[in-house]
Short mmCIF file of C-alpha atoms in Angstrom, two decimals:
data_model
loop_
_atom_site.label_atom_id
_atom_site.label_comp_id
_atom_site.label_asym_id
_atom_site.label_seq_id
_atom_site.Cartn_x
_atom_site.Cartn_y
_atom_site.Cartn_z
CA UNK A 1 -24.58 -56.70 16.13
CA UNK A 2 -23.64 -59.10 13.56
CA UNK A 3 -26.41 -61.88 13.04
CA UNK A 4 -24.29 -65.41 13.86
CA UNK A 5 -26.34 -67.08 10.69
CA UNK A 6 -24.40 -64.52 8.58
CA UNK A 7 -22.53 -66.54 6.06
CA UNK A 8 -19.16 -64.01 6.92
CA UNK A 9 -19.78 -63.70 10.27
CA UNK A 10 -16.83 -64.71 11.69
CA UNK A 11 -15.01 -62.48 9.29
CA UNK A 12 -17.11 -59.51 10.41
CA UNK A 13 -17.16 -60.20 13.94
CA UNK A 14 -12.85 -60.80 13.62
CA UNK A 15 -13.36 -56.84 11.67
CA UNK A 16 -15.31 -55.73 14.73
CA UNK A 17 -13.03 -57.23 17.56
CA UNK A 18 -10.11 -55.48 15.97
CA UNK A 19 -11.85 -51.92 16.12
CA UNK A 20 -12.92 -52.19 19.37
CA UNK A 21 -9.15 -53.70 20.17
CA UNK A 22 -7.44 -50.41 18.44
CA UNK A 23 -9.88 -48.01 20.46
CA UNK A 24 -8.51 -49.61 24.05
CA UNK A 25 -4.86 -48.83 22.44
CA UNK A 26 -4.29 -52.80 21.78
CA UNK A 27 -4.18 -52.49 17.77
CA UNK A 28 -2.27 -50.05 16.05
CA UNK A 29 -3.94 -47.55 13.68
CA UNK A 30 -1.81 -49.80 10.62
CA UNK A 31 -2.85 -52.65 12.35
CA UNK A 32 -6.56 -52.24 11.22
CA UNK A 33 -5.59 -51.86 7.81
CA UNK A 34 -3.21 -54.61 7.71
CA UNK A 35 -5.99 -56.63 8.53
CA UNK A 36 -8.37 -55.17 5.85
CA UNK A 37 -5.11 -56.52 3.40
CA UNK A 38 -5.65 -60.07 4.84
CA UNK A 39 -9.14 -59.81 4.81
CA UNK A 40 -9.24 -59.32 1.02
CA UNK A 41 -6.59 -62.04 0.57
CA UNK A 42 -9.20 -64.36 2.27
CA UNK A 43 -11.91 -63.92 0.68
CA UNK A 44 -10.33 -64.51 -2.49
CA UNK A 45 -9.08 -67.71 -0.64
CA UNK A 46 -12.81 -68.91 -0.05
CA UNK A 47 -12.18 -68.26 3.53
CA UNK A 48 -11.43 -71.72 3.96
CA UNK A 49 -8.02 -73.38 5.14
CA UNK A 50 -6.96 -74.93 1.77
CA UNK A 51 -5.56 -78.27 1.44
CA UNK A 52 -1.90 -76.78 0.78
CA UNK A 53 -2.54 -75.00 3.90
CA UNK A 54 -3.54 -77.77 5.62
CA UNK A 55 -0.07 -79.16 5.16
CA UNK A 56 1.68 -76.14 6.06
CA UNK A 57 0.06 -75.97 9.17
CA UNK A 58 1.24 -79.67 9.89
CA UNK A 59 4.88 -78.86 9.21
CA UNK A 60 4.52 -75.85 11.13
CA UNK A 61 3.90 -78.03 14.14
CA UNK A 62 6.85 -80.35 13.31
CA UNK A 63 9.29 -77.45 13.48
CA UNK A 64 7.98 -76.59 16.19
CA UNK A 65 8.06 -79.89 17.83
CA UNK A 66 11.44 -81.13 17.02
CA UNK A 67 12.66 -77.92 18.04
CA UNK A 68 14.77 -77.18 21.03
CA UNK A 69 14.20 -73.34 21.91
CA UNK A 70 10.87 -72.81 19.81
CA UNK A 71 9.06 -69.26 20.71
CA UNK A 72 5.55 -67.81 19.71
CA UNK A 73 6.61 -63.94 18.96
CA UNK A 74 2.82 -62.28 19.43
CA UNK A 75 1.87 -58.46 17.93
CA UNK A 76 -1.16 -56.63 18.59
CA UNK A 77 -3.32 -58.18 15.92
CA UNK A 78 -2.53 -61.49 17.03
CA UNK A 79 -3.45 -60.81 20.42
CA UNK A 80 -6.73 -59.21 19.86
CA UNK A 81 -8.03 -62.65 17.29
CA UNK A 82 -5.70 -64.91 18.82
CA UNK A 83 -5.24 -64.94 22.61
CA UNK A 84 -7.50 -68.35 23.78
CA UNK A 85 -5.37 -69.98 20.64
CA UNK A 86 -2.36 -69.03 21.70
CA UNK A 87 -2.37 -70.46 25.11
CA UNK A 88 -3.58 -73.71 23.15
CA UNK A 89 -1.04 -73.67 21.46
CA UNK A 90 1.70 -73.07 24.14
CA UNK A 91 0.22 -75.57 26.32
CA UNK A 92 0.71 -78.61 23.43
CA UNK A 93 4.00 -77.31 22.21
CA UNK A 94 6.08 -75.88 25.15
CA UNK A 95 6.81 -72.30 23.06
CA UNK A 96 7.75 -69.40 25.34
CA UNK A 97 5.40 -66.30 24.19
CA UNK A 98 7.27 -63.00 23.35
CA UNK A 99 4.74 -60.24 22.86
CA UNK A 100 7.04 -57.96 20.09
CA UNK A 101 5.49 -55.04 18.56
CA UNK A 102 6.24 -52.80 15.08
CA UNK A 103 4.67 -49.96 16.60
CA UNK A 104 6.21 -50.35 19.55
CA UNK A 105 5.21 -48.29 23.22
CA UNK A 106 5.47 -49.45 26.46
CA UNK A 107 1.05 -48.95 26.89
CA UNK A 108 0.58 -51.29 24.34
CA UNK A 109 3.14 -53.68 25.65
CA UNK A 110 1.56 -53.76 28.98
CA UNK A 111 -1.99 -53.84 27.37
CA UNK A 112 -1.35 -56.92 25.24
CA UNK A 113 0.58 -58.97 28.10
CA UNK A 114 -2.53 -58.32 30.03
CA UNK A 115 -4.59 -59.29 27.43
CA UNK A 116 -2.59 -62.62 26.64
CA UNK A 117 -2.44 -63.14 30.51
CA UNK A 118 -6.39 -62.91 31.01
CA UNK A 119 -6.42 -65.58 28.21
CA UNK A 120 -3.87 -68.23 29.44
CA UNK A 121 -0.81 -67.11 28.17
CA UNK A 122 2.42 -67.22 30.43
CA UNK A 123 4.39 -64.26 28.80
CA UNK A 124 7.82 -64.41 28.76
CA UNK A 125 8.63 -60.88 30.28
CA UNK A 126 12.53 -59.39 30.75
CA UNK A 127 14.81 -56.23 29.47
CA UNK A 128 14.38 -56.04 25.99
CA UNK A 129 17.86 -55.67 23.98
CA UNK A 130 18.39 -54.56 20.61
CA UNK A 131 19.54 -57.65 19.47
CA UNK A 132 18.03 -57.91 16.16
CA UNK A 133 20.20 -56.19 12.70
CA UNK A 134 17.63 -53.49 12.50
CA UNK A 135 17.23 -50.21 12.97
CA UNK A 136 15.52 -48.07 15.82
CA UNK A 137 13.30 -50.02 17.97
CA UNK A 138 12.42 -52.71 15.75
CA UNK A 139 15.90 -54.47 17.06
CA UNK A 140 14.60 -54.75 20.41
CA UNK A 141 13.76 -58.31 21.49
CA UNK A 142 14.25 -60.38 24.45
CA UNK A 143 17.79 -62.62 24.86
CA UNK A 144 15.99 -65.70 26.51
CA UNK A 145 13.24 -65.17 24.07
CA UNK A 146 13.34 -64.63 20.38
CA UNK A 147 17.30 -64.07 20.23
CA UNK A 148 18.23 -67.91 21.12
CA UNK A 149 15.14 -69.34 19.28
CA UNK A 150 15.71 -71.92 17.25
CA UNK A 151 12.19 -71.72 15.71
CA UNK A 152 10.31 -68.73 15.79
CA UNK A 153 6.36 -68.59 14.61
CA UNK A 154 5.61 -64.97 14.01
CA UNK A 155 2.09 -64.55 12.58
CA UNK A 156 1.73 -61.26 10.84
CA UNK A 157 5.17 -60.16 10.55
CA UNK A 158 6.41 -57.37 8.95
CA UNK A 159 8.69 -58.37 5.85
CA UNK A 160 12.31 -56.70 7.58
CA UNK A 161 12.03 -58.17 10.67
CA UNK A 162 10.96 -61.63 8.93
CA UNK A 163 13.92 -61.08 6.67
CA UNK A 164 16.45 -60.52 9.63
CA UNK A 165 15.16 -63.42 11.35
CA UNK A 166 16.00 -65.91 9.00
CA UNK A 167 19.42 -64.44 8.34
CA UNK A 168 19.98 -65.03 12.06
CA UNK A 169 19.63 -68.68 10.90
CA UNK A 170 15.91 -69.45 12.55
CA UNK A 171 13.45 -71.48 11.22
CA UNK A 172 10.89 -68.49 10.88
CA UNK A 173 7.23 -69.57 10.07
CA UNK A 174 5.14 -66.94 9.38
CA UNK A 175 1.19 -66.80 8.82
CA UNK A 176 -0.01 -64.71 5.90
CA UNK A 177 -2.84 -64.34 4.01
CA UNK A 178 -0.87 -62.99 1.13
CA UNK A 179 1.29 -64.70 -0.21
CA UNK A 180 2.75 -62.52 -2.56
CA UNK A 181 4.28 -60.30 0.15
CA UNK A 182 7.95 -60.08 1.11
CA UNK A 183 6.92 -61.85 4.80
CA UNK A 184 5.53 -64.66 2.62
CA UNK A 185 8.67 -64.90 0.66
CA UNK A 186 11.71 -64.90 2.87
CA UNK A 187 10.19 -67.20 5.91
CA UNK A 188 11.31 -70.83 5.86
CA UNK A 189 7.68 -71.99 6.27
CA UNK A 190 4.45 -69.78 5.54
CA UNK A 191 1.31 -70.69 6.43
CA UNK A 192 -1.42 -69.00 4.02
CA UNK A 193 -4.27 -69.42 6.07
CA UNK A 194 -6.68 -66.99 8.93
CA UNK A 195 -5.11 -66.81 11.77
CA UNK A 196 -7.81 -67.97 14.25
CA UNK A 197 -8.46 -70.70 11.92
CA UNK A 198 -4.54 -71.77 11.46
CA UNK A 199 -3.30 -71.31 15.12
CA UNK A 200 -6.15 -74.64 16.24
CA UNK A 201 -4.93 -76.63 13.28
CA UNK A 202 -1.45 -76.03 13.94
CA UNK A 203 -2.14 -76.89 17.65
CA UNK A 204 -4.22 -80.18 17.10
CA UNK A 205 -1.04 -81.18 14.96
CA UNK A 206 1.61 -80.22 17.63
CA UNK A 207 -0.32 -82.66 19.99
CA UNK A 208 -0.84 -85.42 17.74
CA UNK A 209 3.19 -85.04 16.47
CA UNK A 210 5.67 -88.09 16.79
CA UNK A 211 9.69 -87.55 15.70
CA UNK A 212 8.91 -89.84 12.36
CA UNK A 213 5.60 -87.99 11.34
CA UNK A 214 8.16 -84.17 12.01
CA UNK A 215 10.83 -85.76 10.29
CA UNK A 216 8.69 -86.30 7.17
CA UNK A 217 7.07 -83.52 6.85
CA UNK A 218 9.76 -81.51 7.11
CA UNK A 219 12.23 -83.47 4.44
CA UNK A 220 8.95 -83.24 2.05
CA UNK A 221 8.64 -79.28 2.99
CA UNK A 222 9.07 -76.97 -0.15
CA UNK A 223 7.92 -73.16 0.72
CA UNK A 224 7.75 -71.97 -3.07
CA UNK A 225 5.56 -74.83 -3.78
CA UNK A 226 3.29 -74.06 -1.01
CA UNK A 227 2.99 -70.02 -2.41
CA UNK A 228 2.58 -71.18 -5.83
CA UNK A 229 -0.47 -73.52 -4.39
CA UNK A 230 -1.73 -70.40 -2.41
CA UNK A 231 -1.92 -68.59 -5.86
CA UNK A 232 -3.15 -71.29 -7.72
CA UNK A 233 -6.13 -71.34 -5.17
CA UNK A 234 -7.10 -67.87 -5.58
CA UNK A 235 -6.73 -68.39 -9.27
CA UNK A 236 -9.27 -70.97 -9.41
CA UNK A 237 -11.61 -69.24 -7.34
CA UNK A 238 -11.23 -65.70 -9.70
CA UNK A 239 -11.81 -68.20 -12.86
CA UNK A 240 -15.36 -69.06 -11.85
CA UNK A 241 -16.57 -65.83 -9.37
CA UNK A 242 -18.43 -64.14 -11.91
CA UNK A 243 -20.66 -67.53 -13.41
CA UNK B 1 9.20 -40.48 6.38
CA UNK B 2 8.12 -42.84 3.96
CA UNK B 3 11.18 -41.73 0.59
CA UNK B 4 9.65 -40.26 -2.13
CA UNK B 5 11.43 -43.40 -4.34
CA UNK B 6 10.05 -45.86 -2.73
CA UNK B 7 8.38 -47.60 -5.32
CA UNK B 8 5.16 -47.86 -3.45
CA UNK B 9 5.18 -44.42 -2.05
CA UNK B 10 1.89 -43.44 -3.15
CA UNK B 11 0.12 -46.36 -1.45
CA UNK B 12 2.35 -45.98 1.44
CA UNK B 13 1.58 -41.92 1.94
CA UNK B 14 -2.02 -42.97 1.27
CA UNK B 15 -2.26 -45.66 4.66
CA UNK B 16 -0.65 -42.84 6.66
CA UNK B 17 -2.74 -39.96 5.29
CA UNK B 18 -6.04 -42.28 6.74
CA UNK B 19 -4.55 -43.29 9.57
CA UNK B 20 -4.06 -39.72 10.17
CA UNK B 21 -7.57 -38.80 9.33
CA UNK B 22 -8.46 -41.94 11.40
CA UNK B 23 -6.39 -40.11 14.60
CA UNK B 24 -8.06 -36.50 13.86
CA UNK B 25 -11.79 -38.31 13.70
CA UNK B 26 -12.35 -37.99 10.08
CA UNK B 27 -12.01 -41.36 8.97
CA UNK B 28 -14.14 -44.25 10.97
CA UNK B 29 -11.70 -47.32 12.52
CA UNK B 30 -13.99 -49.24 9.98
CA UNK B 31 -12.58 -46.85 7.17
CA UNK B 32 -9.01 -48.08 7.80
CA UNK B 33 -9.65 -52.13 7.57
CA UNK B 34 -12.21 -51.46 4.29
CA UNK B 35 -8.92 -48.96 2.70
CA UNK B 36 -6.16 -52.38 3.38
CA UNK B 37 -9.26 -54.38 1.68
CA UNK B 38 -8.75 -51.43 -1.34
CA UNK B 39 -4.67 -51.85 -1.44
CA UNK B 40 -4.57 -55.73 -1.57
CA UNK B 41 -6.78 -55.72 -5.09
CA UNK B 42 -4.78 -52.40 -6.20
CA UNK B 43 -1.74 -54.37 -5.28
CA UNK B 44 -3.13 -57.66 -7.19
CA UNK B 45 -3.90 -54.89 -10.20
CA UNK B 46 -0.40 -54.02 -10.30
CA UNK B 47 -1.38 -50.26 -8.73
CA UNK B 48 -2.15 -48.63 -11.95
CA UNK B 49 -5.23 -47.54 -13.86
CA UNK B 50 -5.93 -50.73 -16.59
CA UNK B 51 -7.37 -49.66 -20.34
CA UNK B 52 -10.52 -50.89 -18.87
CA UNK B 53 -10.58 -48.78 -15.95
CA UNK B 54 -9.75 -45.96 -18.13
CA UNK B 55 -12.51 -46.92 -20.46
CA UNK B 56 -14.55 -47.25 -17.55
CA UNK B 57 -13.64 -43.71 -16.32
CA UNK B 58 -15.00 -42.17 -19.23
CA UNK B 59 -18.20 -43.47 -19.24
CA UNK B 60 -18.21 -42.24 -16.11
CA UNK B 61 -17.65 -38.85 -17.25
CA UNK B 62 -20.32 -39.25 -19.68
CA UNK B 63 -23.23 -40.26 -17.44
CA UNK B 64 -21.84 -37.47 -15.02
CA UNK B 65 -22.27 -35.12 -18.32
CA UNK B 66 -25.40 -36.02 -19.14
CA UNK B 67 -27.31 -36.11 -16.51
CA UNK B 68 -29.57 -33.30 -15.18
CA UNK B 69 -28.89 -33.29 -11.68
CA UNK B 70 -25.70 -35.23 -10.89
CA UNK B 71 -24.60 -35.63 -6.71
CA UNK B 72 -20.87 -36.71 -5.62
CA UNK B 73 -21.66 -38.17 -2.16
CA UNK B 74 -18.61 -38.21 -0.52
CA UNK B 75 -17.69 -40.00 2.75
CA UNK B 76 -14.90 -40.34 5.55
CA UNK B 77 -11.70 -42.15 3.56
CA UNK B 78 -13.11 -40.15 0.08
CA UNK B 79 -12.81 -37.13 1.79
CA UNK B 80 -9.64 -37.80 3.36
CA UNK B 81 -7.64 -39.16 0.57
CA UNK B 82 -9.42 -37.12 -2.60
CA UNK B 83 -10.45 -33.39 -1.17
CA UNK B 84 -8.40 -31.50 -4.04
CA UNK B 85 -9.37 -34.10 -6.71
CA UNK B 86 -13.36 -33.84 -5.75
CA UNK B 87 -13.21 -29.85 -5.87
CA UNK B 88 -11.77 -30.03 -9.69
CA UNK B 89 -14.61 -32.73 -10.35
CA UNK B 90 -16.94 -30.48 -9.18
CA UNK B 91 -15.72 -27.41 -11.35
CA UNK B 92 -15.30 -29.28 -14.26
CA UNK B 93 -18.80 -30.92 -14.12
CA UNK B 94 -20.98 -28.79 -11.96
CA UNK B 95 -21.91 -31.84 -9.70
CA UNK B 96 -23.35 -31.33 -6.14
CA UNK B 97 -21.29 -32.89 -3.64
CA UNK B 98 -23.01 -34.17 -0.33
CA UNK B 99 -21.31 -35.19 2.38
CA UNK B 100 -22.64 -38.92 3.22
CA UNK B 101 -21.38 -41.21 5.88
CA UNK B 102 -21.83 -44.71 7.43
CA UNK B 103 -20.61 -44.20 10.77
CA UNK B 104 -22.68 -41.20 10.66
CA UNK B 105 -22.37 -38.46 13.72
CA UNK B 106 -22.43 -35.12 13.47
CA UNK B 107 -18.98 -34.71 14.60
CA UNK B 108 -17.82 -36.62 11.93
CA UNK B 109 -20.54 -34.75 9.17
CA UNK B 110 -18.81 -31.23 10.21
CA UNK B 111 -15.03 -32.60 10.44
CA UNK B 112 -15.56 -33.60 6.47
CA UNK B 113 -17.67 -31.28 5.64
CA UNK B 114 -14.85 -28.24 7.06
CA UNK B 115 -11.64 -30.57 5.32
CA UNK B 116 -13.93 -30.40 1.98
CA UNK B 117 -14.61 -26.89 2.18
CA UNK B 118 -10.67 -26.16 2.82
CA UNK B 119 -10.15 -28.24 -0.25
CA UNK B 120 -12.14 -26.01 -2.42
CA UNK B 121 -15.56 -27.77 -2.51
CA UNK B 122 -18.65 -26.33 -2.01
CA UNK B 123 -20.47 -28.58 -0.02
CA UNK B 124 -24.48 -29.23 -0.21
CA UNK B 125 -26.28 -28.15 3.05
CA UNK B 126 -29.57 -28.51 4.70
CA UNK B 127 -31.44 -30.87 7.18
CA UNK B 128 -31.20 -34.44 6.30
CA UNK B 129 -34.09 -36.32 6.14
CA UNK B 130 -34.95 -40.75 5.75
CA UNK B 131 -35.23 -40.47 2.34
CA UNK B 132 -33.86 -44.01 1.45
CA UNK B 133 -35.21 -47.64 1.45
CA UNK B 134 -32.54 -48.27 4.48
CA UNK B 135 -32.63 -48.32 8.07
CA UNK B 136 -31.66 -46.27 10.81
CA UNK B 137 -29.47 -43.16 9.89
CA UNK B 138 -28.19 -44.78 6.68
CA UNK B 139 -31.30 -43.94 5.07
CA UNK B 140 -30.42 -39.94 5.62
CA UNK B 141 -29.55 -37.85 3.03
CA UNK B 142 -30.36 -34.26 1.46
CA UNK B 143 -33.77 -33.72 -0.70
CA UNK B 144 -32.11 -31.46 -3.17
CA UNK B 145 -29.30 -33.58 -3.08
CA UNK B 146 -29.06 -37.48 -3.48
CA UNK B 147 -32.87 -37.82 -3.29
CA UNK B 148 -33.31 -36.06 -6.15
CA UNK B 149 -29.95 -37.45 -7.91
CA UNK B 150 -30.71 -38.95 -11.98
CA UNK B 151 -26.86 -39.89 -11.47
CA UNK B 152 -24.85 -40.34 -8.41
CA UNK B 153 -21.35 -40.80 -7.77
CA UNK B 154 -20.26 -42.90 -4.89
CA UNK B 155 -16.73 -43.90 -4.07
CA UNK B 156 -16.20 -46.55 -1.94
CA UNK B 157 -19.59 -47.21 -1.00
CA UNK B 158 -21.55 -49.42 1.27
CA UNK B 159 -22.96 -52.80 -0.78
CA UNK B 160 -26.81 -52.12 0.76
CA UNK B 161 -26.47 -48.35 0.50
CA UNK B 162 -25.73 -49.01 -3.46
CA UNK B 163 -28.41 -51.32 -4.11
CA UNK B 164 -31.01 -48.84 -2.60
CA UNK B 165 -29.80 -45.84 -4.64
CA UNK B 166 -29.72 -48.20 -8.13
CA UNK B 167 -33.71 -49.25 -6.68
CA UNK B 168 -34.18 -45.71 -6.99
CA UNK B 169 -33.49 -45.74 -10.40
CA UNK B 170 -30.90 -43.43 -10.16
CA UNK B 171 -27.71 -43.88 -12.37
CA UNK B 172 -25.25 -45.11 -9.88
CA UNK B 173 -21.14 -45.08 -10.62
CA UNK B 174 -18.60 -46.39 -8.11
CA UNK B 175 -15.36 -46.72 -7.37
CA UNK B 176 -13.91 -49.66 -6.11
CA UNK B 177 -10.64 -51.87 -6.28
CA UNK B 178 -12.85 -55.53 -5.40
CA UNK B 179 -14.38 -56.41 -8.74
CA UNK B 180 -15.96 -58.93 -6.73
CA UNK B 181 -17.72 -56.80 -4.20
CA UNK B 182 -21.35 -55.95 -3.73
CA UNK B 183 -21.59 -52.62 -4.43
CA UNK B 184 -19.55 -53.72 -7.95
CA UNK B 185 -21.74 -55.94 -8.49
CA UNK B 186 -24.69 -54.01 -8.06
CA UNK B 187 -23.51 -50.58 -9.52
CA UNK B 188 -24.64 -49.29 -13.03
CA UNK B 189 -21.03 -48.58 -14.00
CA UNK B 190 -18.02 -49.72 -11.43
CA UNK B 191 -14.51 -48.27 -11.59
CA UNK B 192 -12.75 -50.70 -10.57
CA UNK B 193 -9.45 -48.04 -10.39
CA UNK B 194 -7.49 -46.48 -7.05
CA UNK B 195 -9.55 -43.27 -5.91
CA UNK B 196 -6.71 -40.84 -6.33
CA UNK B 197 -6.15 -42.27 -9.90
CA UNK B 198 -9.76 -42.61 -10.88
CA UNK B 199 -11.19 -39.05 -9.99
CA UNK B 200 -8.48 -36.62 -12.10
CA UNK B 201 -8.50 -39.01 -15.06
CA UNK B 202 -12.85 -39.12 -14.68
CA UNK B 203 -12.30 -34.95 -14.35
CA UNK B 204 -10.35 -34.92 -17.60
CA UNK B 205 -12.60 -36.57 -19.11
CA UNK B 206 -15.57 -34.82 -18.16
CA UNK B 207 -13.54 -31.36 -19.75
CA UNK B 208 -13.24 -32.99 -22.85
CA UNK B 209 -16.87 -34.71 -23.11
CA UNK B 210 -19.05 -34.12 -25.97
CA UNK B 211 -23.23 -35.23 -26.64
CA UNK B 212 -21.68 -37.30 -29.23
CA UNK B 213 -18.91 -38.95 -27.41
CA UNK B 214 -21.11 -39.22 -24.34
CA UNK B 215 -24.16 -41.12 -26.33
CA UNK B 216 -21.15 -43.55 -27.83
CA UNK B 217 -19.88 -44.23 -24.21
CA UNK B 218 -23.54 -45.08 -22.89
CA UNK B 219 -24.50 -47.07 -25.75
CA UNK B 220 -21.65 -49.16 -25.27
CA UNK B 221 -21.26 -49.80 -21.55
CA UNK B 222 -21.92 -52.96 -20.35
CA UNK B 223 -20.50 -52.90 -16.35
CA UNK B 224 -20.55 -57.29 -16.29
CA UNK B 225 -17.84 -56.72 -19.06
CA UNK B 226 -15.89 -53.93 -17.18
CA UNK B 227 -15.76 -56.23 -13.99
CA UNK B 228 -14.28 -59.59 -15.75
CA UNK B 229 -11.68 -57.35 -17.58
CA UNK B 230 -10.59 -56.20 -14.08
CA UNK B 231 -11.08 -60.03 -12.57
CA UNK B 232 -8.93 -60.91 -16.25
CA UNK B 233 -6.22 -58.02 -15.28
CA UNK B 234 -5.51 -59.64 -11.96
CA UNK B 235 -5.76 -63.26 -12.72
CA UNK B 236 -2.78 -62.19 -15.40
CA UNK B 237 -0.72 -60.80 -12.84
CA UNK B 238 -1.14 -63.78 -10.41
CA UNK B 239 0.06 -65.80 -13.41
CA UNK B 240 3.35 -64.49 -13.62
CA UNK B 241 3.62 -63.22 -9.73
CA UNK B 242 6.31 -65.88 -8.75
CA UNK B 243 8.46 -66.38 -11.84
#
């Protein structure tokens, strides 16, 4: 047991969820060290939402908002840290929920719509079609889901299927800790922030939204800027760490 | 199949290899998150061994050298990713090599102990005993092995564990891609270098080591200096990272 007065508790305790998460066959294997990536990422961050991030997560909620077919695409890792946040979130934004998987087996797709169920979530279930340019399984998506988004937030996403997203012409935000990765680079909006500690921000902002406030954010919204910030961030944190 | 030209096959082979090892029981679920902890600062370090690394790496050598009794405790992901490389270690320097482990059970001891063997090493036996300043089962390990240890080296290894063994007054090298972890911080000399890079180039070295060279090496080690080199490696790469 992790003491709650620990000063990285909650980064410990997110460690320990995801363990027990990939033992009941919700994580994948690469899901646990894809997390150990972000991890380091956030520390170096100050694990703290930074004021750049701040402002991503606010124009994540205006694309969201303003648009007309937004859906919440939802892996494994998301699940396990994210499932209370994610029915927050549907709840103030409308988003249909699309549980879509890299290591994709039907277990774990039952597993984590049960999962997302006990916490709120009304998944958006169907015949998946492999309606997305890439090979093998990782095409397969949902036609009333992900394929006629318009917006599409996909926290943790691998960098081809991010890629192929936006070349279908969707608004793809993406939450990353790193953002130097490919993810980071080709989604329209990236959100360099902890998931459990982005998905509430983004929701608070969804709720509190008006078609002005979206309309602003969005003409203001420059993605490079906001990686350059993430960088300069870490930067300023690796310039004192060792005083 | 991750393609042999891929230009980041060797961190690629290296996530499958542990998850793998994570599948067969060797490596612990908490292995795999600390190992993507490992590849986002070998990624920030550009995923090659700096001059100061290398510098670093023969100091190593030298304190392995020099010292009367040296130990290689070895656990879960060191054993799973460096077998080969700790067997020519321990030829070229005569080092014990004790099998050591956090998630300690005694499946796990004989799983590591059996790869290790297969590998070539010839692994330290006996009856552990709480020879440490720690609690619980971390404070196992060998009497004619770590306990009695002048220098000890300990990939990847636990912050607290470290501390206790440098309390000893034991020599204690690392390796270990966060310059800005614990066990850096607390280590008497910290390789901050990739495992499978790290332990030929420390062999080599310890081949080719010398009283002379090795007194040189020792006099002028100073492990604050090796760790803002490697904070002053990455903070260069983050400055050109987006241009």
């Amino acid at each position: 047991m992790i003491p709650e007065d620990h000063p990285r508790y909650r980064s410990l305790r997110a460690r320990e969820r995801l363990a027990d998460c990939a033992r009941a066959g919700i994580v994948a294997l690469e899901g646990l060290s894809a997390h150990g990536r972000g991890e380091a990422f956030d520390y170096l961050l100050g694990e703290a939402t930074t004021a750049s991030a701040r402002r991503a997560e606010e124009t994540a909620a205006a694309m969201i908002m303003t648009a007309t077919h937004p859906v919440i695409s939802v892996n494994g890792n998301t699940a396990a840290l994210g499932g209370g946040a994610i029915a927050a979130l549907q709840q103030a934004s409308g988003a249909l929920v699309e549980v879509n998987l890299f290591h994709r087996t039907e277990e774990r797709m039952q597993k984590i719509t049960a999962l997302l169920e006990e916490a709120g979530v009304a998944v958006l279930q169907g015949e998946a079609e492999r309606l997305l340019p890439l090979s093998h399984d990782r095409a397969l998506c949902l036609r009333e889901g992900i394929y006629t988004a318009d917006a599409v937030l996909v926290p943790l996403e691998d960098g081809d299927r991010c890629e192929a997203l936006v070349a279908m012409g969707k608004r793809v935000i993406t939450i990353d800790l790193n953002p130097l990765s490919r993810t980071a680079g080709a989604a329209t909006l990236t959100v360099v922030d902890e998931l459990t500690r982005a998905l509430p921000t983004i929701t608070a902002a969804c709720a509190a939204m008006d078609e002005e406030r979206a309309g602003g954010l969005m003409a203001a919204h420059d993605n490079q800027r906001l990686l350059r910030e993430a960088l300069d961030a870490i930067q300023e944190r690796l310039k004192h760490a060792l005083d």
